[in-house]
CSV table of C-alpha atoms and ligand atoms in Angstrom, one decimal:
chain,number,residue,atom,x,y,z
A,1,MET,CA,159.3,102.9,103.3
A,2,ARG,CA,156.9,100.8,101.2
A,3,ALA,CA,159.2,97.8,101.6
A,4,LEU,CA,159.4,98.5,105.3
A,5,LEU,CA,155.7,98.7,105.7
A,6,ALA,CA,155.1,95.5,103.7
A,7,THR,CA,157.4,93.7,106.1
A,8,VAL,CA,155.6,95.3,109.1
A,9,GLU,CA,152.2,94.0,107.8
A,10,LYS,CA,153.6,90.5,107.5
A,11,ILE,CA,155.0,90.4,111.0
A,12,VAL,CA,152.6,92.5,113.0
A,13,ASP,CA,150.7,89.6,114.5
A,14,HIS,CA,153.6,87.1,114.5
A,15,ASP,CA,155.4,87.2,117.8
A,16,VAL,CA,158.9,87.5,116.5
A,17,SER,CA,161.3,89.9,118.2
A,18,LEU,CA,161.8,93.1,116.2
A,19,LEU,CA,164.9,95.3,116.1
A,20,ILE,CA,164.2,98.8,114.8
A,21,LEU,CA,167.2,100.7,113.4
A,22,GLY,CA,167.6,104.2,112.2
A,23,GLU,CA,169.1,107.5,112.8
A,24,SER,CA,167.9,109.8,115.7
A,25,GLY,CA,164.4,111.1,114.9
A,26,VAL,CA,163.5,108.9,112.1
A,27,GLY,CA,160.5,107.5,114.1
A,28,LYS,CA,161.7,104.4,115.8
A,29,ASN,CA,159.4,104.9,118.9
A,30,TYR,CA,156.6,105.9,116.6
A,31,LEU,CA,156.9,102.7,114.6
A,32,ALA,CA,157.1,100.5,117.8
A,33,GLU,CA,154.0,102.1,119.2
A,34,ALA,CA,152.2,101.8,115.8
A,35,ILE,CA,153.1,98.1,115.6
A,36,HIS,CA,151.7,97.5,119.0
A,37,ALA,CA,148.6,99.5,118.2
A,38,CYS,CA,147.9,97.4,115.1
A,39,SER,CA,148.6,94.0,116.8
A,40,ALA,CA,146.3,91.7,118.5
A,41,ARG,CA,148.0,92.8,121.7
A,42,LYS,CA,146.7,96.3,121.4
A,43,GLU,CA,144.3,96.0,124.5
A,44,GLN,CA,147.3,95.1,126.7
A,45,PRO,CA,150.0,97.6,127.9
A,46,PHE,CA,152.8,99.1,125.8
A,47,VAL,CA,155.7,99.4,128.1
A,48,HIS,CA,158.5,101.7,127.0
A,49,ILE,CA,161.9,101.0,128.8
A,50,ASP,CA,164.5,103.7,128.0
A,51,CYS,CA,167.7,101.7,128.6
A,52,ALA,CA,169.7,104.9,128.4
A,53,ALA,CA,167.7,106.8,131.1
A,54,ILE,CA,167.4,104.2,133.9
A,55,PRO,CA,170.4,104.3,136.2
A,56,HIS,CA,172.4,101.1,136.0
A,57,ASP,CA,172.0,100.0,139.6
A,58,LEU,CA,168.1,100.4,139.4
A,59,PHE,CA,167.7,98.6,136.1
A,60,GLU,CA,167.1,95.1,137.5
A,61,SER,CA,164.5,96.1,140.1
A,62,GLU,CA,162.8,98.3,137.4
A,63,LEU,CA,162.7,95.4,135.0
A,64,PHE,CA,162.0,92.4,137.3
A,65,GLY,CA,160.4,94.1,140.4
A,66,TYR,CA,161.1,93.0,143.9
A,67,GLU,CA,159.6,91.3,146.9
A,68,GLN,CA,158.9,93.0,150.2
A,69,GLY,CA,161.9,93.3,152.4
A,70,THR,CA,164.5,92.7,149.6
A,71,PHE,CA,166.1,96.1,150.4
A,72,THR,CA,165.7,98.4,153.5
A,73,ASP,CA,163.4,100.5,151.4
A,74,ALA,CA,161.3,97.6,149.9
A,75,LYS,CA,158.3,98.1,152.1
A,76,ALA,CA,156.0,96.3,149.8
A,77,ARG,CA,156.3,94.0,146.7
A,78,LYS,CA,157.0,96.0,143.6
A,79,ILE,CA,155.9,94.8,140.1
A,80,GLY,CA,158.6,95.3,137.5
A,81,LYS,CA,158.1,96.5,134.0
A,82,LEU,CA,158.2,93.0,132.4
A,83,GLU,CA,155.4,91.9,134.6
A,84,ALA,CA,153.4,95.1,134.1
A,85,ALA,CA,153.6,94.6,130.3
A,86,ARG,CA,151.5,91.3,130.8
A,87,GLY,CA,150.6,90.1,127.3
A,88,GLY,CA,151.4,93.5,125.6
A,89,THR,CA,154.6,94.8,124.2
A,90,VAL,CA,157.9,95.8,125.9
A,91,TYR,CA,159.9,98.3,124.0
A,92,PHE,CA,163.6,98.4,124.9
A,93,ASP,CA,164.7,101.8,123.6
A,94,GLU,CA,168.5,102.4,123.1
A,95,ILE,CA,169.2,98.7,123.9
A,96,ALA,CA,172.9,99.4,123.3
A,97,ALA,CA,173.1,101.4,126.6
A,98,LEU,CA,172.8,98.2,128.7
A,99,SER,CA,175.9,96.8,130.3
A,100,THR,CA,176.9,93.3,129.3
A,101,ALA,CA,175.9,92.0,132.8
A,102,LEU,CA,172.4,93.4,132.3
A,103,GLN,CA,172.3,92.1,128.7
A,104,ALA,CA,172.9,88.6,130.1
A,105,LYS,CA,170.0,88.9,132.6
A,106,LEU,CA,167.7,90.2,130.0
A,107,LEU,CA,168.6,87.5,127.6
A,108,ARG,CA,167.8,84.8,130.2
A,109,ALA,CA,164.4,86.3,130.8
A,110,ILE,CA,163.6,86.5,127.0
A,111,GLU,CA,164.8,82.9,126.4
A,112,GLU,CA,163.2,81.3,129.4
A,113,ARG,CA,160.1,83.4,129.1
A,114,LYS,CA,160.1,83.7,132.8
A,115,PHE,CA,162.0,85.4,135.7
A,116,THR,CA,161.8,85.9,139.4
A,117,ARG,CA,161.3,89.2,141.2
A,118,LEU,CA,164.4,90.3,143.1
A,119,GLY,CA,164.5,88.5,146.4
A,120,GLY,CA,161.7,86.1,145.3
A,121,HIS,CA,161.7,82.5,144.3
A,122,GLN,CA,158.4,82.2,142.5
A,123,ASN,CA,158.6,82.3,138.7
A,124,VAL,CA,156.7,85.1,136.9
A,125,THR,CA,155.8,84.4,133.3
A,126,PHE,CA,157.1,86.8,130.7
A,127,SER,CA,154.6,86.8,127.9
A,128,ALA,CA,155.0,90.2,126.3
A,129,ARG,CA,156.3,90.8,122.8
A,130,VAL,CA,159.9,92.2,122.6
A,131,ILE,CA,160.7,95.2,120.4
A,132,THR,CA,164.2,96.9,120.7
A,133,SER,CA,165.7,99.9,119.0
A,134,THR,CA,169.0,101.6,118.6
A,135,ASN,CA,170.7,104.1,116.5
A,136,VAL,CA,174.2,102.7,116.9
A,137,ASP,CA,175.9,99.9,115.0
A,138,LEU,CA,175.3,96.7,117.1
A,139,ASP,CA,177.5,94.6,114.9
A,140,ALA,CA,180.4,96.9,115.7
A,141,LEU,CA,179.6,96.7,119.4
A,142,VAL,CA,179.6,92.9,119.2
A,143,GLN,CA,183.0,93.0,117.5
A,144,SER,CA,184.3,95.1,120.3
A,145,GLY,CA,182.8,92.9,123.0
A,146,GLU,CA,180.4,95.5,124.2
A,147,PHE,CA,177.3,93.8,123.0
A,148,ARG,CA,176.4,90.1,123.5
A,149,ARG,CA,176.2,88.2,120.2
A,150,ASP,CA,173.6,85.8,121.6
A,151,LEU,CA,171.4,88.7,122.7
A,152,LEU,CA,171.7,90.3,119.3
A,153,TYR,CA,170.6,87.0,117.7
A,154,ARG,CA,167.7,86.8,120.0
A,155,ILE,CA,166.3,90.4,119.5
A,156,ASN,CA,166.7,90.7,115.7
A,157,ILE,CA,164.7,87.9,114.4
A,158,VAL,CA,163.4,90.7,112.1
A,159,THR,CA,165.2,93.9,111.6
A,160,LEU,CA,163.3,97.0,110.5
A,161,THR,CA,165.6,99.8,109.3
A,162,ILE,CA,163.8,103.2,108.9
A,163,PRO,CA,165.6,105.3,106.3
A,164,PRO,CA,166.6,108.8,107.1
A,165,LEU,CA,164.2,111.5,105.9
A,166,ARG,CA,166.8,112.8,103.3
A,167,GLU,CA,166.5,109.4,101.5
A,168,ARG,CA,162.7,109.6,101.3
A,169,ALA,CA,162.0,113.3,100.4
A,170,GLU,CA,158.8,112.1,98.6
A,171,ASP,CA,157.4,111.7,102.2
A,172,ILE,CA,158.1,115.3,103.2
A,173,PRO,CA,155.0,117.1,101.8
A,174,GLN,CA,152.6,114.6,103.5
A,175,LEU,CA,154.4,114.7,106.8
A,176,ALA,CA,154.6,118.4,106.7
A,177,ALA,CA,150.9,118.7,106.0
A,178,ALA,CA,150.1,116.4,108.8
A,179,PHE,CA,152.2,118.3,111.2
A,180,LEU,CA,150.6,121.6,110.1
A,181,ARG,CA,147.1,120.1,110.8
A,182,ARG,CA,148.2,119.0,114.2
A,183,SER,CA,149.7,122.4,115.1
A,184,PRO,CA,147.7,124.4,117.7
A,185,ARG,CA,147.7,127.3,115.5
A,186,LYS,CA,144.6,127.0,113.2
A,187,GLY,CA,143.7,128.8,110.0
A,188,ILE,CA,146.8,128.0,108.0
A,189,ARG,CA,145.7,126.3,104.8
A,190,GLY,CA,149.1,125.0,103.5
A,191,PHE,CA,152.4,125.9,102.1
A,192,ASP,CA,153.4,128.4,99.5
A,193,PRO,CA,155.3,126.7,96.7
A,194,GLU,CA,158.7,128.2,97.4
A,195,ALA,CA,158.4,127.3,101.1
A,196,LEU,CA,157.4,123.7,100.2
A,197,GLN,CA,160.4,123.5,97.8
A,198,THR,CA,162.7,124.7,100.6
A,199,VAL,CA,161.4,122.1,103.0
A,200,ILE,CA,161.8,119.4,100.5
A,201,ALA,CA,165.3,120.5,99.5
A,202,TYR,CA,166.7,120.6,103.1
A,203,SER,CA,168.7,117.6,104.3
A,204,TRP,CA,167.0,117.1,107.7
A,205,PRO,CA,169.8,115.9,109.8
A,206,GLY,CA,167.4,115.6,112.7
A,207,ASN,CA,164.9,113.7,110.5
A,208,VAL,CA,161.1,113.6,111.3
A,209,ARG,CA,161.6,115.2,114.6
A,210,GLU,CA,163.3,118.2,113.2
A,211,LEU,CA,160.6,118.5,110.5
A,212,HIS,CA,158.0,118.4,113.2
A,213,ASN,CA,159.7,121.2,115.1
A,214,VAL,CA,160.2,123.3,112.1
A,215,ILE,CA,156.6,123.1,111.0
A,216,GLU,CA,155.3,123.7,114.4
A,217,ARG,CA,157.5,126.8,114.8
A,218,ALA,CA,156.6,128.1,111.2
A,219,ALA,CA,152.9,127.8,112.0
A,220,LEU,CA,153.2,129.9,115.0
A,221,LEU,CA,155.3,132.6,113.3
A,222,GLU,CA,153.3,132.8,110.0
A,223,GLU,CA,151.1,135.8,109.7
A,224,SER,CA,149.4,134.9,106.4
A,225,ASP,CA,147.2,131.9,105.8
A,226,ARG,CA,150.0,129.9,104.1
A,227,ILE,CA,153.5,129.0,105.3
A,228,THR,CA,156.1,131.2,103.6
A,229,VAL,CA,159.8,131.0,103.4
A,230,ALA,CA,160.1,133.8,105.9
A,231,ALA,CA,158.5,131.6,108.6
A,232,LEU,CA,161.0,128.8,108.1
A,233,ALA,CA,164.1,128.4,110.3
A,234,ASP,CA,167.2,130.2,109.0
A,235,ARG,CA,169.2,127.0,108.4
A,236,LEU,CA,166.7,125.9,105.8
A,237,ARG,CA,166.8,129.1,103.8
A,238,ASP,CA,170.6,129.4,103.9
A,239,GLY,CA,171.8,128.7,100.4
A,240,ALA,CA,174.8,127.0,101.8
A,241,SER,CA,172.7,125.0,104.3
A,242,LEU,CA,174.2,121.6,103.3
A,243,LEU,CA,177.8,122.8,103.7
A,244,THR,CA,176.9,124.7,106.9
A,245,ALA,CA,175.3,121.5,108.3
A,246,ALA,CA,178.3,119.4,107.1
A,247,ALA,CA,180.8,121.6,108.9
A,248,ARG,CA,178.6,122.0,112.0
A,249,ASP,CA,178.0,118.3,112.3
A,250,GLN,CA,181.6,117.4,111.3
A,251,TRP,CA,180.7,115.2,108.3
A,252,THR,CA,183.5,113.3,106.6
A,253,LEU,CA,184.0,113.7,102.8
A,254,ASP,CA,182.3,110.3,102.4
A,255,GLN,CA,179.2,111.4,104.2
A,256,LEU,CA,179.1,114.6,102.1
A,257,GLU,CA,179.5,112.5,99.0
A,258,GLU,CA,176.7,110.1,100.1
A,259,ARG,CA,174.2,112.9,100.6
A,260,TYR,CA,175.1,114.6,97.3
A,261,ILE,CA,174.7,111.3,95.4
A,262,CYS,CA,171.4,110.9,97.2
A,263,GLU,CA,170.1,114.3,96.2
A,264,VAL,CA,171.2,113.8,92.5
A,265,LEU,CA,169.4,110.5,92.4
A,266,ARG,CA,166.4,112.0,93.8
A,267,GLN,CA,166.4,114.9,91.4
A,268,THR,CA,166.9,112.5,88.4
A,269,ARG,CA,164.3,110.2,89.9
A,270,SER,CA,166.9,107.4,90.1
A,271,ASN,CA,167.9,107.6,86.5
A,272,TYR,CA,171.5,106.2,87.0
A,273,SER,CA,172.8,107.2,83.6
A,274,ARG,CA,171.7,110.8,84.0
A,275,ALA,CA,172.9,111.0,87.6
A,276,ALA,CA,176.3,109.6,86.7
A,277,ARG,CA,176.7,112.2,83.9
A,278,ILE,CA,175.8,115.0,86.4
A,279,LEU,CA,178.2,113.6,88.9
A,280,GLY,CA,181.0,113.3,86.3
A,281,ILE,CA,181.6,109.5,87.0
A,282,ASN,CA,180.6,106.5,85.0
A,283,ARG,CA,177.5,104.5,85.7
A,284,LYS,CA,179.5,101.5,87.1
A,285,THR,CA,181.3,103.7,89.6
A,286,LEU,CA,177.9,105.2,90.6
A,287,LEU,CA,176.4,101.8,91.2
A,288,GLU,CA,179.5,100.8,93.3
A,289,LYS,CA,179.1,104.0,95.4
A,290,ARG,CA,175.4,103.3,95.8
A,291,LYS,CA,176.1,99.8,97.1
A,292,ARG,CA,178.8,101.1,99.4
A,293,TYR,CA,176.5,103.8,101.0
A,294,GLY,CA,173.6,101.4,101.0
A,295,LEU,CA,171.4,103.7,98.9
A,296,VAL,CA,168.3,102.4,97.3
B,301,ATP,N1,155.8,108.5,110.1
B,301,ATP,C1,155.6,109.4,111.0
B,301,ATP,N2,154.4,110.1,111.0
B,301,ATP,C2,154.1,111.1,112.0
B,301,ATP,N3,155.0,111.5,112.9
B,301,ATP,C3,156.2,110.9,112.9
B,301,ATP,C4,156.5,109.8,112.0
B,301,ATP,N4,157.7,109.4,112.3
B,301,ATP,C5,158.2,110.1,113.3
B,301,ATP,N5,157.2,111.0,113.7
B,301,ATP,C6,157.3,112.0,114.8
B,301,ATP,O1,158.7,112.4,114.8
B,301,ATP,C7,159.2,112.6,116.1
B,301,ATP,C8,160.4,111.6,116.4
B,301,ATP,O2,160.0,110.3,116.3
B,301,ATP,P1,160.6,109.2,117.3
B,301,ATP,O3,160.7,109.8,118.7
B,301,ATP,O4,159.8,107.9,117.1
B,301,ATP,O5,162.1,109.0,116.7
B,301,ATP,P2,163.2,108.1,117.2
B,301,ATP,O6,163.7,107.4,115.9
B,301,ATP,O7,162.7,107.1,118.3
B,301,ATP,O8,164.4,109.1,117.7
B,301,ATP,P3,165.5,108.8,118.8
B,301,ATP,O9,166.6,108.0,118.1
B,301,ATP,O10,166.0,110.2,119.0
B,301,ATP,O11,164.9,108.2,120.0
B,301,ATP,C9,158.0,112.2,117.0
B,301,ATP,O12,157.4,113.4,117.4
B,301,ATP,C10,157.2,111.3,116.2
B,301,ATP,O13,155.8,111.5,116.6
B,302,MG,MG1,163.4,107.0,120.2
């Protein structure tokens, strides 16, 4: 996370296109909004475009707007989202959901820095910064022809990959404390040690979003002035929670191995010799596996 934030600091006021990657719930939207809020564009709009939620046939008019009379229903000119963003930021969430035809139209607008409203001739300048996000593997979609390579090059001038919460368990106590402070239920002063340990040990398949929900619920259920294990969701307390989650979410053996290695590295504070001994493999094999799984 420190490396990620160092990169963010460098690019926050440079108008490069950013691609934010990471599993569901890691905080991609949160980061996009934070970058906008810290940038020189912060007084201008932040426009969120959820590519997966806008119906395909409405996308163009949502994006580019239209002139009066373009369709039967077009009683007045409509300003699209690119125009509404002015000199702010447009955030294309779930960019992989766009069809290749729409990808081509979006690419043209980004490259030419201008577009026309549907049914119009006059050019509209496109001056917003572009941030995109996805939790799918865009390289694989490029390989299978579902995502345009030229658009990928254009949007990922800088890629920001947010690690899953299980790979940054050090962040859990602070995040949990922040969610507790934000909870509508006041008067809870913190976590009892066993509860905190349980929260840290859990694998958080739903990442920060899941943590937020669990803490909010615990704050509502807790009767004392500290969060206790009893207030935590059952799945956290279940001794077999990792295996239960694995079977429920249909992990492969590789995924299980990755998480176990991750956990052992965390507990040994990334002491590779000790971790290798615990795992019953040699240090070289551990380093190879670390590389294969992209662990840090
Ligand atoms: N660093 C953080 N500090 C505080 N809250 C955070 C942080 N990261 C994420 N959150 C919170 O976690 C929740 C999920 O974050 P967000 O919606 O940004 O995830 P996402 O990666 O966009 O998920 P999805 O892929 O499902 O769209 C939100 O409530 C967000 O406010
Ligand atoms: Mg999101």
